[in-house]
Short mmCIF file of C-alpha atoms in Angstrom, two decimals:
data_model
loop_
_atom_site.label_atom_id
_atom_site.label_comp_id
_atom_site.label_asym_id
_atom_site.label_seq_id
_atom_site.Cartn_x
_atom_site.Cartn_y
_atom_site.Cartn_z
CA MET A 32 0.00 0.00 0.00
CA SER A 33 1.25 3.47 -0.86
CA ALA A 34 -0.06 6.71 0.55
CA LEU A 35 -2.35 8.36 -2.00
CA LEU A 36 -2.73 11.37 0.25
CA GLU A 37 -0.20 12.44 2.82
CA VAL A 38 -0.81 15.41 5.11
CA LYS A 39 1.94 16.74 7.35
CA ALA A 40 1.77 19.47 10.02
CA LEU A 41 -1.12 21.13 8.20
CA GLU A 42 -2.21 24.46 9.64
CA VAL A 43 -5.03 26.70 8.42
CA ALA A 44 -5.95 30.06 9.91
CA TYR A 45 -9.03 32.20 9.29
CA GLY A 46 -7.86 35.68 10.17
CA GLY A 47 -6.31 35.25 13.59
CA ILE A 48 -8.12 32.03 14.40
CA ARG A 49 -6.19 28.82 13.89
CA ALA A 50 -8.73 26.32 12.67
CA LEU A 51 -6.14 23.58 12.10
CA LYS A 52 -3.21 23.45 14.48
CA GLY A 53 -0.86 21.12 12.67
CA ILE A 54 -2.44 17.80 11.76
CA ASP A 55 -0.88 14.68 10.23
CA PHE A 56 -2.70 11.88 8.53
CA GLU A 57 -2.62 9.77 5.40
CA VAL A 58 -5.01 7.92 3.16
CA ASN A 59 -3.79 4.87 1.28
CA GLU A 60 -4.91 3.68 -2.13
CA GLY A 61 -8.23 1.81 -1.93
CA GLU A 62 -9.01 2.75 1.67
CA LEU A 63 -12.16 4.25 3.12
CA VAL A 64 -10.98 6.51 5.93
CA ALA A 65 -13.29 8.33 8.32
CA LEU A 66 -12.57 11.73 9.84
CA ILE A 67 -14.94 12.29 12.73
CA GLY A 68 -15.36 14.94 15.38
CA ALA A 69 -17.71 17.51 16.81
CA ASN A 70 -18.89 20.71 15.18
CA GLY A 71 -16.03 23.16 14.72
CA ALA A 72 -13.30 20.56 15.18
CA GLY A 73 -11.83 21.46 11.78
CA LYS A 74 -13.10 18.58 9.65
CA SER A 75 -14.55 20.70 6.85
CA THR A 76 -11.57 23.04 6.98
CA THR A 77 -9.33 20.02 6.39
CA LEU A 78 -11.30 19.09 3.26
CA ARG A 79 -11.34 22.71 2.08
CA ALA A 80 -7.56 22.81 2.41
CA LEU A 81 -7.21 19.50 0.54
CA SER A 82 -9.30 20.95 -2.33
CA SER A 83 -7.38 24.25 -2.40
CA LEU A 84 -10.49 26.20 -1.36
CA VAL A 85 -8.45 27.64 1.51
CA ARG A 86 -4.70 28.14 1.53
CA PRO A 87 -2.78 26.42 4.31
CA ALA A 88 -0.77 28.63 6.66
CA ALA A 89 1.81 25.89 7.09
CA GLY A 90 2.44 22.22 6.43
CA THR A 91 2.30 20.13 3.27
CA ILE A 92 -0.35 18.20 1.38
CA ARG A 93 0.94 15.53 -0.96
CA TYR A 94 -1.46 13.87 -3.35
CA ARG A 95 0.10 11.04 -5.38
CA GLY A 96 3.47 12.33 -4.26
CA GLU A 97 2.88 15.85 -5.56
CA VAL A 98 2.55 18.92 -3.33
CA THR A 99 -0.85 20.36 -4.23
CA SER A 100 -1.40 23.35 -1.95
CA ALA A 101 -0.30 25.81 -4.65
CA LEU A 102 -2.62 24.36 -7.30
CA PRO A 103 -6.06 25.89 -7.93
CA SER A 104 -9.04 23.66 -7.18
CA TYR A 105 -9.99 23.34 -10.87
CA ALA A 106 -6.63 21.68 -11.50
CA LEU A 107 -7.08 19.13 -8.71
CA VAL A 108 -10.23 17.55 -10.11
CA ARG A 109 -8.33 16.94 -13.35
CA LYS A 110 -5.84 14.94 -11.28
CA GLY A 111 -8.61 12.79 -9.82
CA LEU A 112 -9.20 14.54 -6.52
CA ALA A 113 -12.89 15.40 -6.10
CA LEU A 114 -14.74 17.06 -3.23
CA VAL A 115 -18.44 16.68 -2.51
CA PRO A 116 -18.84 19.88 -0.53
CA GLU A 117 -20.73 20.43 2.68
CA GLY A 118 -24.32 21.39 1.89
CA ARG A 119 -24.05 19.49 -1.42
CA GLY A 120 -23.56 22.51 -3.69
CA VAL A 121 -25.72 21.24 -6.54
CA PHE A 122 -26.47 23.79 -9.25
CA ALA A 123 -30.13 24.44 -8.42
CA ARG A 124 -30.94 26.11 -11.74
CA LEU A 125 -29.32 23.41 -13.86
CA SER A 126 -31.12 20.17 -14.61
CA VAL A 127 -30.09 16.92 -12.94
CA ARG A 128 -28.48 15.78 -16.15
CA GLU A 129 -26.63 19.09 -16.61
CA ASN A 130 -25.32 18.83 -13.06
CA LEU A 131 -23.91 15.40 -13.87
CA GLU A 132 -22.43 16.72 -17.09
CA MET A 133 -20.73 19.47 -15.10
CA GLY A 134 -19.02 16.72 -13.12
CA ALA A 135 -17.40 15.55 -16.34
CA TYR A 136 -16.49 19.10 -17.35
CA HIS A 137 -12.74 18.51 -17.57
CA ARG A 138 -13.14 15.34 -19.62
CA GLY A 139 -13.08 15.16 -23.38
CA ASP A 140 -13.26 11.40 -23.81
CA ARG A 141 -16.07 9.38 -25.35
CA GLU A 142 -17.03 7.47 -22.23
CA ILE A 143 -18.96 10.26 -20.53
CA GLY A 144 -22.25 8.77 -21.74
CA LYS A 145 -21.26 5.40 -20.31
CA ASP A 146 -20.48 6.95 -16.93
CA LEU A 147 -23.78 8.82 -17.02
CA ASP A 148 -25.57 5.50 -17.45
CA ARG A 149 -23.55 4.05 -14.61
CA VAL A 150 -24.56 6.89 -12.24
CA PHE A 151 -28.19 6.56 -13.32
CA GLY A 152 -27.93 2.81 -12.66
CA LEU A 153 -26.54 3.48 -9.20
CA MET A 154 -29.17 6.13 -8.46
CA PRO A 155 -32.37 5.33 -10.37
CA ARG A 156 -34.18 8.29 -8.76
CA LEU A 157 -31.84 10.65 -10.60
CA ALA A 158 -32.60 8.91 -13.88
CA GLU A 159 -36.33 9.48 -13.33
CA ARG A 160 -35.67 13.14 -12.61
CA SER A 161 -32.93 13.80 -15.16
CA THR A 162 -34.67 16.76 -16.82
CA GLN A 163 -35.87 18.34 -13.57
CA LEU A 164 -34.02 21.34 -12.13
CA ALA A 165 -31.76 20.19 -9.31
CA GLY A 166 -33.29 22.79 -6.99
CA THR A 167 -36.58 20.87 -7.06
CA LEU A 168 -35.02 17.67 -5.64
CA SER A 169 -35.32 16.61 -2.01
CA GLY A 170 -32.29 16.92 0.26
CA GLY A 171 -31.43 13.24 -0.07
CA GLU A 172 -31.75 13.31 -3.84
CA GLN A 173 -29.52 16.40 -3.94
CA GLN A 174 -26.91 14.56 -1.88
CA MET A 175 -27.05 11.65 -4.29
CA LEU A 176 -26.75 14.07 -7.20
CA ALA A 177 -23.72 15.69 -5.59
CA ILE A 178 -22.05 12.29 -5.16
CA GLY A 179 -23.08 11.18 -8.65
CA ARG A 180 -21.72 14.43 -10.09
CA SER A 181 -18.36 13.84 -8.41
CA LEU A 182 -18.26 10.28 -9.80
CA MET A 183 -18.61 11.75 -13.29
CA SER A 184 -15.11 13.19 -12.86
CA ARG A 185 -13.75 9.62 -12.42
CA PRO A 186 -12.11 10.40 -9.09
CA LYS A 187 -9.26 8.42 -7.60
CA LEU A 188 -9.74 10.10 -4.24
CA LEU A 189 -13.20 11.22 -3.21
CA LEU A 190 -13.60 13.66 -0.32
CA LEU A 191 -17.09 13.55 1.19
CA ASP A 192 -18.12 16.32 3.56
CA GLU A 193 -20.96 15.30 5.87
CA PRO A 194 -23.10 13.43 3.35
CA SER A 195 -25.63 12.56 6.07
CA MET A 196 -26.23 16.15 7.14
CA GLY A 197 -29.89 17.12 7.31
CA LEU A 198 -31.16 13.86 5.81
CA ALA A 199 -33.94 11.59 7.03
CA PRO A 200 -32.61 8.28 8.47
CA ILE A 201 -33.83 6.26 5.50
CA MET A 202 -32.04 8.62 3.11
CA VAL A 203 -28.87 8.47 5.23
CA GLN A 204 -28.90 4.72 4.81
CA LYS A 205 -29.35 4.99 1.04
CA VAL A 206 -26.57 7.53 0.72
CA PHE A 207 -24.21 5.36 2.76
CA GLU A 208 -25.05 2.32 0.68
CA ILE A 209 -23.96 4.29 -2.36
CA VAL A 210 -20.75 5.38 -0.63
CA GLN A 211 -20.05 1.75 0.14
CA THR A 212 -20.68 0.68 -3.45
CA VAL A 213 -18.38 3.40 -4.76
CA ALA A 214 -15.67 2.33 -2.31
CA ARG A 215 -16.01 -1.29 -3.41
CA GLU A 216 -15.50 -0.21 -7.01
CA GLY A 217 -12.03 0.91 -5.99
CA VAL A 218 -12.42 4.64 -5.33
CA THR A 219 -10.42 5.80 -2.33
CA ILE A 220 -12.63 7.78 0.06
CA LEU A 221 -12.02 10.22 2.87
CA LEU A 222 -15.33 10.55 4.69
CA VAL A 223 -15.96 13.46 7.04
CA GLU A 224 -18.91 12.85 9.33
CA GLN A 225 -20.53 13.98 12.53
CA ASN A 226 -22.42 10.71 12.55
CA ALA A 227 -19.44 8.88 14.07
CA LYS A 228 -21.09 5.48 14.44
CA LEU A 229 -22.09 5.22 10.79
CA ALA A 230 -18.76 6.52 9.56
CA LEU A 231 -16.74 4.15 11.72
CA GLU A 232 -18.88 1.17 10.77
CA LEU A 233 -18.29 1.89 7.10
CA SER A 234 -14.58 2.70 7.20
CA SER A 235 -11.48 0.67 7.83
CA ARG A 236 -9.53 3.37 9.64
CA GLY A 237 -10.49 6.56 11.38
CA TYR A 238 -9.19 9.80 12.79
CA VAL A 239 -10.87 11.75 15.57
CA MET A 240 -10.55 15.54 15.41
CA GLU A 241 -10.84 17.85 18.36
CA SER A 242 -10.46 21.66 18.17
CA GLY A 243 -8.04 21.70 15.27
CA THR A 244 -5.94 18.67 16.17
CA ILE A 245 -6.17 14.93 15.71
CA SER A 246 -6.70 13.40 19.14
CA LEU A 247 -7.13 9.73 18.26
CA SER A 248 -6.52 7.46 15.32
CA GLY A 249 -6.58 3.78 14.52
CA PRO A 250 -8.63 1.00 12.97
CA SER A 251 -12.32 1.89 12.97
CA ALA A 252 -13.33 -1.19 14.95
CA LYS A 253 -10.93 -0.19 17.70
CA LEU A 254 -12.18 3.42 17.72
CA LEU A 255 -15.76 2.16 17.92
CA ALA A 256 -14.83 0.22 21.04
CA ASP A 257 -12.81 3.02 22.60
CA PRO A 258 -14.57 4.30 25.75
CA LYS A 259 -13.49 7.89 25.06
CA VAL A 260 -15.01 7.80 21.56
CA ARG A 261 -18.14 6.08 22.83
CA GLU A 262 -18.60 8.74 25.46
CA ALA A 263 -17.86 11.80 23.33
CA TYR A 264 -19.33 10.85 19.95
CA LEU A 265 -21.66 7.93 20.35
CA GLY A 266 -23.69 9.44 23.19
CA GLU A 267 -22.90 6.87 25.81
CA ALA A 268 -22.41 7.61 29.49
CA ALA A 269 -18.94 6.82 30.77
CA MET B 237 -57.33 64.19 -31.75
CA THR B 238 -57.68 61.55 -34.42
CA PHE B 239 -55.96 58.19 -34.45
CA HIS B 240 -53.79 57.48 -37.47
CA PRO B 241 -53.05 53.76 -37.73
CA GLU B 242 -50.10 54.34 -40.07
CA ILE B 243 -48.45 56.65 -37.53
CA PHE B 244 -49.03 54.07 -34.81
CA LEU B 245 -47.46 51.38 -37.01
CA GLN B 246 -44.54 53.69 -37.70
CA GLN B 247 -43.93 54.11 -33.98
CA ILE B 248 -44.04 50.34 -33.52
CA ILE B 249 -41.45 49.86 -36.27
CA ASN B 250 -39.19 52.57 -34.81
CA GLY B 251 -39.66 51.06 -31.36
CA LEU B 252 -38.70 47.58 -32.52
CA VAL B 253 -35.55 48.86 -34.21
CA LEU B 254 -34.53 50.85 -31.14
CA GLY B 255 -35.57 47.99 -28.85
CA SER B 256 -33.45 45.45 -30.74
CA ILE B 257 -30.40 47.63 -30.17
CA TYR B 258 -31.22 48.17 -26.48
CA ALA B 259 -31.65 44.42 -26.09
CA LEU B 260 -28.19 43.68 -27.50
CA VAL B 261 -26.58 46.21 -25.16
CA ALA B 262 -28.71 45.08 -22.21
CA LEU B 263 -27.42 41.52 -22.69
CA GLY B 264 -23.91 42.77 -21.98
CA TYR B 265 -25.06 44.24 -18.67
CA THR B 266 -27.13 41.29 -17.65
CA MET B 267 -24.53 38.60 -18.50
CA VAL B 268 -21.87 40.29 -16.39
CA TYR B 269 -24.32 40.91 -13.56
CA GLY B 270 -25.47 37.29 -13.69
CA ILE B 271 -21.96 35.97 -13.26
CA LEU B 272 -20.32 38.58 -11.00
CA GLY B 273 -23.17 40.54 -9.42
CA LEU B 274 -21.44 43.60 -10.87
CA ILE B 275 -23.05 46.40 -12.87
CA ASN B 276 -20.47 47.15 -15.52
CA PHE B 277 -21.24 50.81 -16.12
CA ALA B 278 -18.38 51.00 -18.61
CA HIS B 279 -20.34 48.80 -21.03
CA GLY B 280 -21.98 51.81 -22.72
CA GLU B 281 -18.51 53.12 -23.50
CA VAL B 282 -17.53 49.76 -25.02
CA VAL B 283 -20.52 50.17 -27.35
CA MET B 284 -19.36 53.71 -28.20
CA ILE B 285 -15.80 52.55 -28.98
CA GLY B 286 -17.28 49.82 -31.17
CA ALA B 287 -19.39 52.36 -33.07
CA LEU B 288 -16.54 54.83 -33.60
CA THR B 289 -14.04 52.13 -34.59
CA ALA B 290 -16.45 50.75 -37.18
CA LEU B 291 -17.23 54.23 -38.49
CA SER B 292 -13.51 55.02 -38.87
CA VAL B 293 -13.03 51.85 -40.90
CA ILE B 294 -16.08 52.66 -43.02
CA LEU B 295 -14.90 56.24 -43.64
CA ALA B 296 -11.42 55.06 -44.60
CA LEU B 297 -12.81 52.40 -46.89
CA HIS B 298 -15.26 54.87 -48.38
CA GLY B 299 -12.43 57.31 -49.08
CA ALA B 300 -10.51 54.60 -50.92
CA ALA B 301 -13.36 52.86 -52.75
CA PRO B 302 -16.64 54.77 -52.54
CA ASP B 303 -18.56 52.48 -54.87
CA LEU B 304 -18.51 49.26 -52.85
CA PRO B 305 -21.90 47.89 -51.77
CA ALA B 306 -23.23 49.20 -48.42
CA ALA B 307 -23.30 45.75 -46.86
CA LEU B 308 -19.57 45.37 -47.45
CA PHE B 309 -18.79 48.65 -45.67
CA ILE B 310 -20.85 47.65 -42.67
CA LEU B 311 -19.39 44.16 -42.61
CA ALA B 312 -15.82 45.46 -42.75
CA GLY B 313 -16.47 48.04 -40.03
CA THR B 314 -18.15 45.50 -37.78
CA LEU B 315 -15.47 42.87 -38.28
CA VAL B 316 -12.82 45.33 -37.12
CA ALA B 317 -14.93 46.74 -34.28
CA ILE B 318 -15.73 43.33 -32.74
CA PRO B 319 -12.14 42.25 -31.95
CA VAL B 320 -11.33 45.78 -30.74
CA THR B 321 -14.19 45.75 -28.21
CA MET B 322 -13.47 42.13 -27.26
CA ALA B 323 -9.92 43.07 -26.36
CA LEU B 324 -11.25 46.11 -24.53
CA GLY B 325 -13.81 44.07 -22.57
CA TYR B 326 -11.15 41.53 -21.62
CA THR B 327 -8.74 44.26 -20.51
CA ILE B 328 -11.36 46.11 -18.45
CA GLU B 329 -12.18 42.97 -16.48
CA ARG B 330 -8.56 41.95 -16.07
CA VAL B 331 -7.27 45.37 -15.02
CA ALA B 332 -10.19 47.08 -13.29
CA TYR B 333 -12.49 44.40 -11.87
CA ARG B 334 -10.49 41.25 -11.15
CA PRO B 335 -8.30 42.85 -8.47
CA LEU B 336 -11.53 43.91 -6.74
CA ARG B 337 -13.25 40.50 -7.00
CA ASN B 338 -13.47 40.11 -3.24
CA ALA B 339 -13.78 43.78 -2.35
CA PRO B 340 -17.01 45.31 -1.01
CA ARG B 341 -19.58 45.77 -3.78
CA LEU B 342 -19.30 49.54 -3.85
CA ALA B 343 -15.63 49.42 -4.91
CA PRO B 344 -16.09 47.80 -8.35
CA LEU B 345 -19.15 49.97 -8.96
CA ILE B 346 -17.13 53.15 -8.47
CA THR B 347 -14.33 51.65 -10.55
CA ALA B 348 -16.83 50.96 -13.33
CA ILE B 349 -17.80 54.63 -13.40
CA GLY B 350 -14.10 55.50 -13.43
CA VAL B 351 -13.42 53.18 -16.37
CA SER B 352 -16.36 54.74 -18.17
CA ILE B 353 -14.90 58.25 -17.78
CA VAL B 354 -11.44 57.07 -18.85
CA LEU B 355 -12.86 55.47 -22.01
CA GLN B 356 -14.84 58.60 -22.86
CA ASN B 357 -11.69 60.67 -22.60
CA VAL B 358 -9.67 58.22 -24.66
CA ALA B 359 -12.36 58.40 -27.33
CA LEU B 360 -12.30 62.20 -27.10
CA LEU B 361 -8.57 62.17 -27.76
CA VAL B 362 -8.78 59.69 -30.64
CA TRP B 363 -11.96 60.83 -32.41
CA GLY B 364 -12.38 64.41 -31.22
CA ARG B 365 -15.28 66.31 -29.76
CA SER B 366 -17.48 66.70 -32.82
CA TYR B 367 -20.16 64.38 -34.16
CA ARG B 368 -18.88 62.09 -36.88
CA SER B 369 -21.29 61.46 -39.71
CA TRP B 370 -21.68 58.32 -41.75
CA PRO B 371 -20.84 58.58 -45.45
CA PRO B 372 -23.89 58.34 -47.75
CA ILE B 373 -23.62 54.61 -48.36
CA LEU B 374 -27.00 53.36 -47.20
CA PRO B 375 -30.04 53.22 -49.49
CA THR B 376 -32.49 55.82 -48.21
CA THR B 377 -35.63 54.91 -50.11
CA PRO B 378 -37.87 53.16 -47.63
CA HIS B 379 -40.36 50.37 -48.20
CA THR B 380 -43.95 51.30 -47.43
CA ILE B 381 -46.11 48.89 -45.44
CA LEU B 382 -49.68 50.04 -44.69
CA GLY B 383 -48.56 53.64 -44.89
CA ALA B 384 -45.57 53.23 -42.58
CA ASN B 385 -41.96 53.46 -43.75
CA ILE B 386 -39.21 50.96 -43.08
CA THR B 387 -35.71 51.07 -44.54
CA ASP B 388 -33.46 48.17 -45.51
CA LEU B 389 -31.23 49.09 -42.59
CA GLN B 390 -34.10 48.89 -40.11
CA ILE B 391 -35.15 45.48 -41.42
CA PHE B 392 -31.54 44.36 -41.19
CA ILE B 393 -31.15 45.62 -37.59
CA VAL B 394 -34.22 43.77 -36.34
CA LEU B 395 -33.39 40.51 -38.14
CA ALA B 396 -29.70 40.53 -37.25
CA ALA B 397 -30.43 41.29 -33.59
CA ALA B 398 -32.98 38.46 -33.47
CA ALA B 399 -30.51 36.02 -35.05
CA ILE B 400 -27.70 37.03 -32.67
CA MET B 401 -29.94 36.68 -29.63
CA ALA B 402 -31.13 33.26 -30.76
CA GLY B 403 -27.48 32.26 -31.20
CA LEU B 404 -26.62 33.50 -27.72
CA MET B 405 -29.50 31.55 -26.17
CA LEU B 406 -28.28 28.41 -27.94
CA LEU B 407 -24.75 29.00 -26.71
CA VAL B 408 -25.80 29.53 -23.10
CA ASN B 409 -28.41 26.79 -22.90
CA LYS B 410 -27.09 24.05 -25.17
CA THR B 411 -23.29 24.08 -25.12
CA LYS B 412 -20.69 22.97 -22.60
CA LEU B 413 -19.35 26.51 -22.38
CA GLY B 414 -22.85 27.85 -21.68
CA ARG B 415 -23.40 25.21 -19.01
CA ALA B 416 -20.16 26.26 -17.33
CA MET B 417 -21.27 29.90 -17.53
CA ARG B 418 -24.57 29.09 -15.82
CA ALA B 419 -22.85 26.94 -13.20
CA THR B 420 -20.32 29.69 -12.48
CA ALA B 421 -23.10 32.27 -12.19
CA GLU B 422 -24.79 30.10 -9.61
CA ASN B 423 -21.81 29.00 -7.52
CA PRO B 424 -18.28 29.87 -8.65
CA ALA B 425 -16.56 27.87 -5.89
CA VAL B 426 -18.39 24.65 -6.76
CA ALA B 427 -17.90 25.30 -10.48
CA GLY B 428 -14.18 25.42 -9.68
CA LEU B 429 -14.47 22.03 -7.96
CA MET B 430 -15.90 20.69 -11.24
CA GLY B 431 -12.72 21.72 -13.04
CA VAL B 432 -14.03 25.03 -14.39
CA ASN B 433 -11.43 27.78 -14.50
CA VAL B 434 -13.74 30.50 -13.26
CA ASN B 435 -11.48 33.34 -14.39
CA VAL B 436 -11.64 32.08 -17.97
CA ILE B 437 -15.44 31.89 -17.83
CA ILE B 438 -15.65 35.43 -16.48
CA SER B 439 -13.33 36.69 -19.23
CA VAL B 440 -15.40 34.90 -21.86
CA THR B 441 -18.54 36.55 -20.48
CA PHE B 442 -17.02 40.01 -20.76
CA VAL B 443 -15.71 39.28 -24.25
CA ILE B 444 -19.08 38.01 -25.55
CA GLY B 445 -20.88 41.00 -24.01
CA ALA B 446 -18.38 43.36 -25.64
CA ALA B 447 -18.84 41.72 -29.06
CA LEU B 448 -22.62 42.16 -28.78
CA GLY B 449 -21.91 45.76 -27.76
CA ALA B 450 -19.82 46.39 -30.88
CA ILE B 451 -22.61 45.09 -33.10
CA ALA B 452 -25.16 47.23 -31.25
CA GLY B 453 -22.83 50.21 -31.61
CA VAL B 454 -22.63 49.80 -35.37
CA MET B 455 -26.42 49.43 -35.53
CA VAL B 456 -27.20 52.50 -33.47
CA SER B 457 -24.73 54.73 -35.28
CA ALA B 458 -25.95 53.49 -38.67
CA ASN B 459 -29.53 54.13 -37.59
CA TYR B 460 -28.84 57.76 -36.60
CA GLN B 461 -26.03 58.19 -39.18
CA ILE B 462 -23.73 59.67 -36.52
CA ALA B 463 -21.38 58.64 -33.76
CA HIS B 464 -19.53 60.58 -31.07
CA TYR B 465 -17.54 60.04 -27.90
CA TYR B 466 -20.48 60.69 -25.56
CA MET B 467 -23.06 58.42 -27.26
CA GLY B 468 -22.37 55.48 -24.90
CA PHE B 469 -23.52 57.24 -21.77
CA ILE B 470 -27.25 57.62 -22.40
CA LEU B 471 -27.41 54.43 -24.47
CA GLY B 472 -25.73 52.52 -21.64
CA LEU B 473 -28.12 53.90 -19.04
CA LYS B 474 -31.11 52.98 -21.19
CA ALA B 475 -29.84 49.48 -21.81
CA PHE B 476 -29.20 49.10 -18.10
CA THR B 477 -32.81 50.20 -17.55
CA ALA B 478 -33.92 47.57 -20.06
CA ALA B 479 -31.93 44.91 -18.19
CA VAL B 480 -33.52 45.94 -14.88
CA LEU B 481 -36.96 46.04 -16.50
CA GLY B 482 -36.56 42.45 -17.71
CA GLY B 483 -34.90 41.26 -14.49
CA ILE B 484 -31.15 41.81 -14.30
CA GLY B 485 -29.13 38.62 -14.57
CA ASN B 486 -31.74 37.00 -16.84
CA LEU B 487 -30.94 36.77 -20.58
CA ALA B 488 -34.52 36.45 -21.81
CA GLY B 489 -35.39 39.33 -19.50
CA ALA B 490 -32.78 41.58 -21.10
CA MET B 491 -34.18 40.84 -24.56
CA LEU B 492 -37.78 41.42 -23.47
CA GLY B 493 -36.81 44.51 -21.49
CA GLY B 494 -34.90 45.96 -24.43
CA LEU B 495 -37.76 45.49 -26.89
CA LEU B 496 -40.33 46.83 -24.43
CA LEU B 497 -38.23 49.87 -23.59
CA GLY B 498 -37.78 50.63 -27.29
CA LEU B 499 -41.54 50.42 -27.84
CA ILE B 500 -42.36 52.47 -24.74
CA GLU B 501 -39.94 55.19 -25.80
CA SER B 502 -41.11 55.29 -29.36
CA LEU B 503 -44.84 55.29 -28.56
CA GLY B 504 -44.32 57.64 -25.64
CA ALA B 505 -42.38 60.16 -27.69
CA GLY B 506 -44.88 59.80 -30.54
CA TYR B 507 -47.96 60.45 -28.45
CA ILE B 508 -46.79 62.60 -25.56
CA GLY B 509 -47.58 65.77 -27.52
CA ASP B 510 -51.16 64.67 -28.14
CA LEU B 511 -51.63 63.43 -24.61
CA THR B 512 -50.43 66.63 -22.96
CA GLY B 513 -52.10 68.93 -25.45
CA GLY B 514 -48.74 69.98 -26.88
CA PHE B 515 -47.31 70.88 -23.48
CA LEU B 516 -44.56 68.24 -23.75
CA GLY B 517 -42.94 67.28 -27.07
CA SER B 518 -41.11 64.29 -28.52
CA HIS B 519 -37.77 65.65 -27.31
CA TYR B 520 -38.83 64.21 -23.96
CA GLN B 521 -38.10 60.75 -25.40
CA ASP B 522 -35.22 60.11 -22.99
CA VAL B 523 -37.45 60.74 -19.98
CA PHE B 524 -39.46 57.56 -20.57
CA ALA B 525 -36.58 55.18 -19.95
CA PHE B 526 -35.89 56.68 -16.57
CA PHE B 527 -39.57 56.90 -15.70
CA VAL B 528 -39.76 53.16 -16.46
CA LEU B 529 -36.65 52.54 -14.33
CA ILE B 530 -38.20 54.28 -11.33
CA VAL B 531 -41.54 52.52 -11.70
CA VAL B 532 -39.85 49.10 -11.99
CA LEU B 533 -37.62 49.73 -9.01
CA ILE B 534 -40.62 50.72 -6.90
CA PHE B 535 -43.14 48.08 -7.93
CA ARG B 536 -41.15 45.13 -9.23
CA PRO B 537 -37.46 45.42 -8.42
CA SER B 538 -36.85 41.84 -9.54
CA GLY B 539 -37.99 42.77 -13.06
CA LEU B 540 -40.55 41.17 -15.34
CA VAL B 541 -39.01 37.70 -15.55
CA GLY B 542 -36.35 37.98 -12.87
CA GLU B 543 -36.21 36.02 -9.68
CA ARG B 544 -36.36 37.69 -6.32
CA VAL B 545 -32.83 38.51 -5.30
CA ALA B 546 -33.33 36.98 -1.86
CA GLU B 547 -33.74 33.57 -3.48
CA ARG B 548 -30.22 33.75 -4.85
CA ALA B 549 -28.70 33.44 -1.40
#
């Protein structure tokens, strides 16, 4: 196994506030890694830094051995690094199909149609609604669209920011089934979640973030059993 | 006061011609607003530079070979004016607006007015203070339809504007570039995540708007047979009014707003004398645009087909 993504001493500051205080972690090829933690721990900031949406104050991000922090985000997706942003970020005034086509924006090959069929196969609800404006979809459907759109870019590393946020339990389950399918197809995934139980059950390894630092890491099964994790994130009394 | 149908028809024809030109200019305002939320007040000056550049080419060509067909003069003038305004539109965005991309909204607005004044003064230096007249190349005998007159030029303006607008709608709604433009207008950060170089899309938007402006500039100066360094100011304000009337940020709205404003102006100027018993005359034509602007801003600030701005958040 080689590290697809390697983060060292990463720091991000918003004005004077240090949102990330030097974190280290890595994601290996083919893994599904969970990054869990409470609100404001710095999970989304980490993903924003990985996608070049914010510039790190210090530290390095290596993706496939290359330092990426100086690259603009539009260049990263061409290298196979895709982010499904927090709040989904679907284009509400574009149709479902156009949203998916935007995912393949950087591609010029002839297999876009094939991938479109594959996404529609994975998410039949999107196929039924392909000509509808994305803004008319339910929250769960929009989350699926956002994931489907990122798959259209043929990612090697998929960054998912809180895919369960604001969704009904049944939709959460459906979305996570899709995440699992995508992972099985060989896409490496870094999953950021507040829903720690779900994320740890799905992933092989996990990191726990706390106020801008990584406080715990290890195999997901071990984290799930850890009394500190159970108390802080799984709502169990100590 | 008797109603003359042929005069009414004449006002409709004049209004459609004027409205087609307003619509082309209004598209430049509305495209930039849609993608940046910026009112590019220098756009009227881009139209003016387009008109004067084309006229200079036409005058030079006319001096060298006065017997060429009219269409060839106009074509040559337009083909030179379009790249000139495209370069100008690109430069304005790159130099004046891009550094202020994340500044408070008032900053680029003031800059836009500054750019507008700079361009007027550049035009003053290059083309001088006086009105420049078109050479007598256009056929002046009009066609008569039901008692109203329409010239070849007027027919050409309306048809060409309609064809250009149809082309623009196809570009924006049916092509990959257009899809990226719409995505960028809605959420530039996410468009970037899709691999869209947002700066390129913004440049393309300015360049397309400027090209439409050059064509509108040639049309308006051909229609009035003159051009001068100050012509962009009022024309720009009226086109901006048309964009607001239709719903700024909305392409179909700009087209509808432009045509409506042209008709309102033409009919208003034609009948204001009758309606006020001769107290106000047709030289009040310019008042109508601004009257419309005020009424729209009071009663329907989102415009005829625009969305409520709050929904954009």
